Amino acid sequence: MLMESPLPQTEPPRDCPRCPRLAGFRAECRAEYPDWWNAPVPAFGDPDAWLGIIGLAPGKHGANRTGRPFTGDYAGDLLYATLDKFGLSTGTYAADPNDGLRLKGAIIINAVKCLPPENKPTPEEMNTCRPFLETQIAALPRARAFIALGLIAHQSTLRSFGLKPSHHKFGHGARHALPGGRTLFNSYHCSRYNTNTGRLTAPMFEDVFRMAMSEAV
């Protein structure tokens, strides 16, 4: 299984050694699930996107298994349904990287490329992986808006632009000015926990995309 990145020159190598803990966990997953992707997950979407969606990191049974962001776990159900609703995708999401889904005007990249134990990267791992996020943002000159899914993605995005998170408080629906006339929007992460507890509803999630579209058009 080979997932092609829309930004191939910006991706880490399949056996990226930069974060020893994540590399070790990757090796464990490869031994336990040899048919899974088990590698840094590449970006997915339109390289000419006006909208960049920043996730946290691959989920174990989602992107780490399938090799495509938000594919194969619950978080992808809400994200891809929302992208479809706003005309940002073509095809039908079937939780399979071979489902033929394509993004149009949007691209998904992660703050951390590899699966972290318990879905919790350390601050050092976030810092170590950030050059890939910075390089991918730099490779998106047409991106005018970004949506950060959760606090960690918000902080990593700000730091990628040379901004201090302490000066830009995370909050669902909040917007933050970025250098170059770009804008960062915040959303709670579309995780099963957040949706099951009612912290994030589909209308709340859609509101953030609606704000981004009104800003960028």
PDB file of N, CA and C in Angstrom, residues 140-189:
ATOM      1  N   LEU A 140       2.196  25.698   0.453  1.00  0.00           N
ATOM      2  CA  LEU A 140       0.792  25.994   0.143  1.00  0.00           C
ATOM      3  C   LEU A 140       0.603  27.507  -0.009  1.00  0.00           C
ATOM      4  N   PRO A 141       1.176  28.102  -1.034  1.00  0.00           N
ATOM      5  CA  PRO A 141       1.113  29.563  -1.159  1.00  0.00           C
ATOM      6  C   PRO A 141      -0.291  30.103  -1.373  1.00  0.00           C
ATOM      7  N   ARG A 142      -1.205  29.271  -1.838  1.00  0.00           N
ATOM      8  CA  ARG A 142      -2.575  29.736  -2.090  1.00  0.00           C
ATOM      9  C   ARG A 142      -3.487  29.566  -0.879  1.00  0.00           C
ATOM     10  N   ALA A 143      -2.988  28.928   0.159  1.00  0.00           N
ATOM     11  CA  ALA A 143      -3.810  28.718   1.363  1.00  0.00           C
ATOM     12  C   ALA A 143      -3.988  30.045   2.093  1.00  0.00           C
ATOM     13  N   ARG A 144      -5.233  30.470   2.220  1.00  0.00           N
ATOM     14  CA  ARG A 144      -5.546  31.731   2.883  1.00  0.00           C
ATOM     15  C   ARG A 144      -6.132  31.532   4.271  1.00  0.00           C
ATOM     16  N   ALA A 145      -6.613  30.321   4.519  1.00  0.00           N
ATOM     17  CA  ALA A 145      -7.227  30.021   5.808  1.00  0.00           C
ATOM     18  C   ALA A 145      -6.767  28.647   6.277  1.00  0.00           C
ATOM     19  N   PHE A 146      -6.652  28.507   7.600  1.00  0.00           N
ATOM     20  CA  PHE A 146      -6.306  27.229   8.211  1.00  0.00           C
ATOM     21  C   PHE A 146      -7.295  26.955   9.337  1.00  0.00           C
ATOM     22  N   ILE A 147      -7.653  25.705   9.487  1.00  0.00           N
ATOM     23  CA  ILE A 147      -8.487  25.275  10.610  1.00  0.00           C
ATOM     24  C   ILE A 147      -7.661  24.312  11.445  1.00  0.00           C
ATOM     25  N   ALA A 148      -7.421  24.672  12.697  1.00  0.00           N
ATOM     26  CA  ALA A 148      -6.688  23.807  13.619  1.00  0.00           C
ATOM     27  C   ALA A 148      -7.679  22.976  14.409  1.00  0.00           C
ATOM     28  N   LEU A 149      -7.516  21.665  14.356  1.00  0.00           N
ATOM     29  CA  LEU A 149      -8.412  20.760  15.068  1.00  0.00           C
ATOM     30  C   LEU A 149      -7.818  20.438  16.441  1.00  0.00           C
ATOM     31  N   GLY A 150      -8.190  21.224  17.424  1.00  0.00           N
ATOM     32  CA  GLY A 150      -7.724  20.990  18.780  1.00  0.00           C
ATOM     33  C   GLY A 150      -6.570  21.890  19.176  1.00  0.00           C
ATOM     34  N   LEU A 151      -6.294  21.881  20.487  1.00  0.00           N
ATOM     35  CA  LEU A 151      -5.309  22.787  21.061  1.00  0.00           C
ATOM     36  C   LEU A 151      -3.899  22.557  20.534  1.00  0.00           C
ATOM     37  N   ILE A 152      -3.464  21.297  20.457  1.00  0.00           N
ATOM     38  CA  ILE A 152      -2.082  21.017  20.041  1.00  0.00           C
ATOM     39  C   ILE A 152      -1.863  21.465  18.601  1.00  0.00           C
ATOM     40  N   ALA A 153      -2.823  21.183  17.731  1.00  0.00           N
ATOM     41  CA  ALA A 153      -2.702  21.621  16.343  1.00  0.00           C
ATOM     42  C   ALA A 153      -2.662  23.149  16.269  1.00  0.00           C
ATOM     43  N   HIS A 154      -3.466  23.795  17.096  1.00  0.00           N
ATOM     44  CA  HIS A 154      -3.484  25.258  17.172  1.00  0.00           C
ATOM     45  C   HIS A 154      -2.117  25.802  17.557  1.00  0.00           C
ATOM     46  N   GLN A 155      -1.534  25.244  18.606  1.00  0.00           N
ATOM     47  CA  GLN A 155      -0.242  25.721  19.071  1.00  0.00           C
ATOM     48  C   GLN A 155       0.862  25.467  18.043  1.00  0.00           C
ATOM     49  N   SER A 156       0.862  24.298  17.431  1.00  0.00           N
ATOM     50  CA  SER A 156       1.889  23.986  16.438  1.00  0.00           C
ATOM     51  C   SER A 156       1.768  24.881  15.212  1.00  0.00           C
ATOM     52  N   THR A 157       0.536  25.181  14.816  1.00  0.00           N
ATOM     53  CA  THR A 157       0.344  26.059  13.664  1.00  0.00           C
ATOM     54  C   THR A 157       0.861  27.458  13.963  1.00  0.00           C
ATOM     55  N   LEU A 158       0.526  27.974  15.138  1.00  0.00           N
ATOM     56  CA  LEU A 158       1.011  29.297  15.519  1.00  0.00           C
ATOM     57  C   LEU A 158       2.538  29.342  15.520  1.00  0.00           C
ATOM     58  N   ARG A 159       3.150  28.344  16.114  1.00  0.00           N
ATOM     59  CA  ARG A 159       4.617  28.322  16.182  1.00  0.00           C
ATOM     60  C   ARG A 159       5.223  28.195  14.791  1.00  0.00           C
ATOM     61  N   SER A 160       4.530  27.522  13.890  1.00  0.00           N
ATOM     62  CA  SER A 160       5.027  27.407  12.518  1.00  0.00           C
ATOM     63  C   SER A 160       5.066  28.754  11.821  1.00  0.00           C
ATOM     64  N   PHE A 161       4.222  29.675  12.281  1.00  0.00           N
ATOM     65  CA  PHE A 161       4.195  31.027  11.731  1.00  0.00           C
ATOM     66  C   PHE A 161       5.004  32.011  12.580  1.00  0.00           C
ATOM     67  N   GLY A 162       5.717  31.480  13.570  1.00  0.00           N
ATOM     68  CA  GLY A 162       6.541  32.336  14.412  1.00  0.00           C
ATOM     69  C   GLY A 162       5.763  33.118  15.448  1.00  0.00           C
ATOM     70  N   LEU A 163       4.562  32.660  15.788  1.00  0.00           N
ATOM     71  CA  LEU A 163       3.718  33.346  16.757  1.00  0.00           C
ATOM     72  C   LEU A 163       3.713  32.610  18.096  1.00  0.00           C
ATOM     73  N   LYS A 164       3.472  33.345  19.166  1.00  0.00           N
ATOM     74  CA  LYS A 164       3.432  32.760  20.495  1.00  0.00           C
ATOM     75  C   LYS A 164       2.002  32.331  20.853  1.00  0.00           C
ATOM     76  N   PRO A 165       1.805  31.051  21.191  1.00  0.00           N
ATOM     77  CA  PRO A 165       0.469  30.604  21.580  1.00  0.00           C
ATOM     78  C   PRO A 165      -0.125  31.395  22.743  1.00  0.00           C
ATOM     79  N   SER A 166       0.723  31.900  23.639  1.00  0.00           N
ATOM     80  CA  SER A 166       0.220  32.655  24.792  1.00  0.00           C
ATOM     81  C   SER A 166      -0.493  33.936  24.366  1.00  0.00           C
ATOM     82  N   HIS A 167      -0.234  34.392  23.139  1.00  0.00           N
ATOM     83  CA  HIS A 167      -0.862  35.611  22.628  1.00  0.00           C
ATOM     84  C   HIS A 167      -2.110  35.323  21.796  1.00  0.00           C
ATOM     85  N   HIS A 168      -2.402  34.028  21.616  1.00  0.00           N
ATOM     86  CA  HIS A 168      -3.538  33.634  20.769  1.00  0.00           C
ATOM     87  C   HIS A 168      -4.261  32.465  21.451  1.00  0.00           C
ATOM     88  N   LYS A 169      -5.228  32.759  22.258  1.00  0.00           N
ATOM     89  CA  LYS A 169      -5.898  31.743  23.053  1.00  0.00           C
ATOM     90  C   LYS A 169      -6.794  30.860  22.190  1.00  0.00           C
ATOM     91  N   PHE A 170      -6.653  29.553  22.401  1.00  0.00           N
ATOM     92  CA  PHE A 170      -7.494  28.594  21.682  1.00  0.00           C
ATOM     93  C   PHE A 170      -8.928  28.659  22.188  1.00  0.00           C
ATOM     94  N   GLY A 171      -9.860  28.592  21.253  1.00  0.00           N
ATOM     95  CA  GLY A 171     -11.266  28.516  21.610  1.00  0.00           C
ATOM     96  C   GLY A 171     -12.068  28.113  20.389  1.00  0.00           C
ATOM     97  N   HIS A 172     -13.036  27.252  20.563  1.00  0.00           N
ATOM     98  CA  HIS A 172     -13.823  26.813  19.410  1.00  0.00           C
ATOM     99  C   HIS A 172     -14.484  28.025  18.751  1.00  0.00           C
ATOM    100  N   GLY A 173     -14.252  28.160  17.441  1.00  0.00           N
ATOM    101  CA  GLY A 173     -14.813  29.281  16.704  1.00  0.00           C
ATOM    102  C   GLY A 173     -13.958  30.533  16.727  1.00  0.00           C
ATOM    103  N   ALA A 174     -12.844  30.506  17.457  1.00  0.00           N
ATOM    104  CA  ALA A 174     -11.970  31.676  17.507  1.00  0.00           C
ATOM    105  C   ALA A 174     -11.203  31.815  16.191  1.00  0.00           C
ATOM    106  N   ARG A 175     -10.851  33.054  15.867  1.00  0.00           N
ATOM    107  CA  ARG A 175     -10.054  33.314  14.676  1.00  0.00           C
ATOM    108  C   ARG A 175      -8.832  34.131  15.075  1.00  0.00           C
ATOM    109  N   HIS A 176      -7.725  33.880  14.376  1.00  0.00           N
ATOM    110  CA  HIS A 176      -6.459  34.528  14.701  1.00  0.00           C
ATOM    111  C   HIS A 176      -5.785  34.965  13.412  1.00  0.00           C
ATOM    112  N   ALA A 177      -5.326  36.199  13.387  1.00  0.00           N
ATOM    113  CA  ALA A 177      -4.617  36.705  12.218  1.00  0.00           C
ATOM    114  C   ALA A 177      -3.218  36.099  12.141  1.00  0.00           C
ATOM    115  N   LEU A 178      -2.845  35.635  10.956  1.00  0.00           N
ATOM    116  CA  LEU A 178      -1.528  35.069  10.697  1.00  0.00           C
ATOM    117  C   LEU A 178      -0.763  35.996   9.762  1.00  0.00           C
ATOM    118  N   PRO A 179       0.551  35.892   9.766  1.00  0.00           N
ATOM    119  CA  PRO A 179       1.343  36.700   8.835  1.00  0.00           C
ATOM    120  C   PRO A 179       0.921  36.445   7.382  1.00  0.00           C
ATOM    121  N   GLY A 180       1.091  37.450   6.552  1.00  0.00           N
ATOM    122  CA  GLY A 180       0.776  37.297   5.140  1.00  0.00           C
ATOM    123  C   GLY A 180      -0.699  37.397   4.815  1.00  0.00           C
ATOM    124  N   GLY A 181      -1.494  37.914   5.740  1.00  0.00           N
ATOM    125  CA  GLY A 181      -2.916  38.064   5.487  1.00  0.00           C
ATOM    126  C   GLY A 181      -3.717  36.783   5.608  1.00  0.00           C
ATOM    127  N   ARG A 182      -3.125  35.754   6.172  1.00  0.00           N
ATOM    128  CA  ARG A 182      -3.831  34.486   6.366  1.00  0.00           C
ATOM    129  C   ARG A 182      -4.558  34.492   7.711  1.00  0.00           C
ATOM    130  N   THR A 183      -5.447  33.533   7.887  1.00  0.00           N
ATOM    131  CA  THR A 183      -6.242  33.463   9.116  1.00  0.00           C
ATOM    132  C   THR A 183      -6.293  32.029   9.627  1.00  0.00           C
ATOM    133  N   LEU A 184      -6.175  31.892  10.936  1.00  0.00           N
ATOM    134  CA  LEU A 184      -6.301  30.591  11.596  1.00  0.00           C
ATOM    135  C   LEU A 184      -7.618  30.543  12.360  1.00  0.00           C
ATOM    136  N   PHE A 185      -8.389  29.490  12.135  1.00  0.00           N
ATOM    137  CA  PHE A 185      -9.636  29.261  12.844  1.00  0.00           C
ATOM    138  C   PHE A 185      -9.480  28.045  13.752  1.00  0.00           C
ATOM    139  N   ASN A 186     -10.118  28.089  14.891  1.00  0.00           N
ATOM    140  CA  ASN A 186     -10.049  26.993  15.862  1.00  0.00           C
ATOM    141  C   ASN A 186     -11.318  26.162  15.858  1.00  0.00           C
ATOM    142  N   SER A 187     -11.139  24.860  15.995  1.00  0.00           N
ATOM    143  CA  SER A 187     -12.262  23.957  16.233  1.00  0.00           C
ATOM    144  C   SER A 187     -11.846  22.908  17.246  1.00  0.00           C
ATOM    145  N   TYR A 188     -12.791  22.495  18.071  1.00  0.00           N
ATOM    146  CA  TYR A 188     -12.531  21.300  18.860  1.00  0.00           C
ATOM    147  C   TYR A 188     -12.258  20.160  17.888  1.00  0.00           C
ATOM    148  N   HIS A 189     -11.433  19.225  18.316  1.00  0.00           N
ATOM    149  CA  HIS A 189     -11.108  18.079  17.464  1.00  0.00           C
ATOM    150  C   HIS A 189     -12.365  17.231  17.248  1.00  0.00           C
TER     151      HIS A 189
END
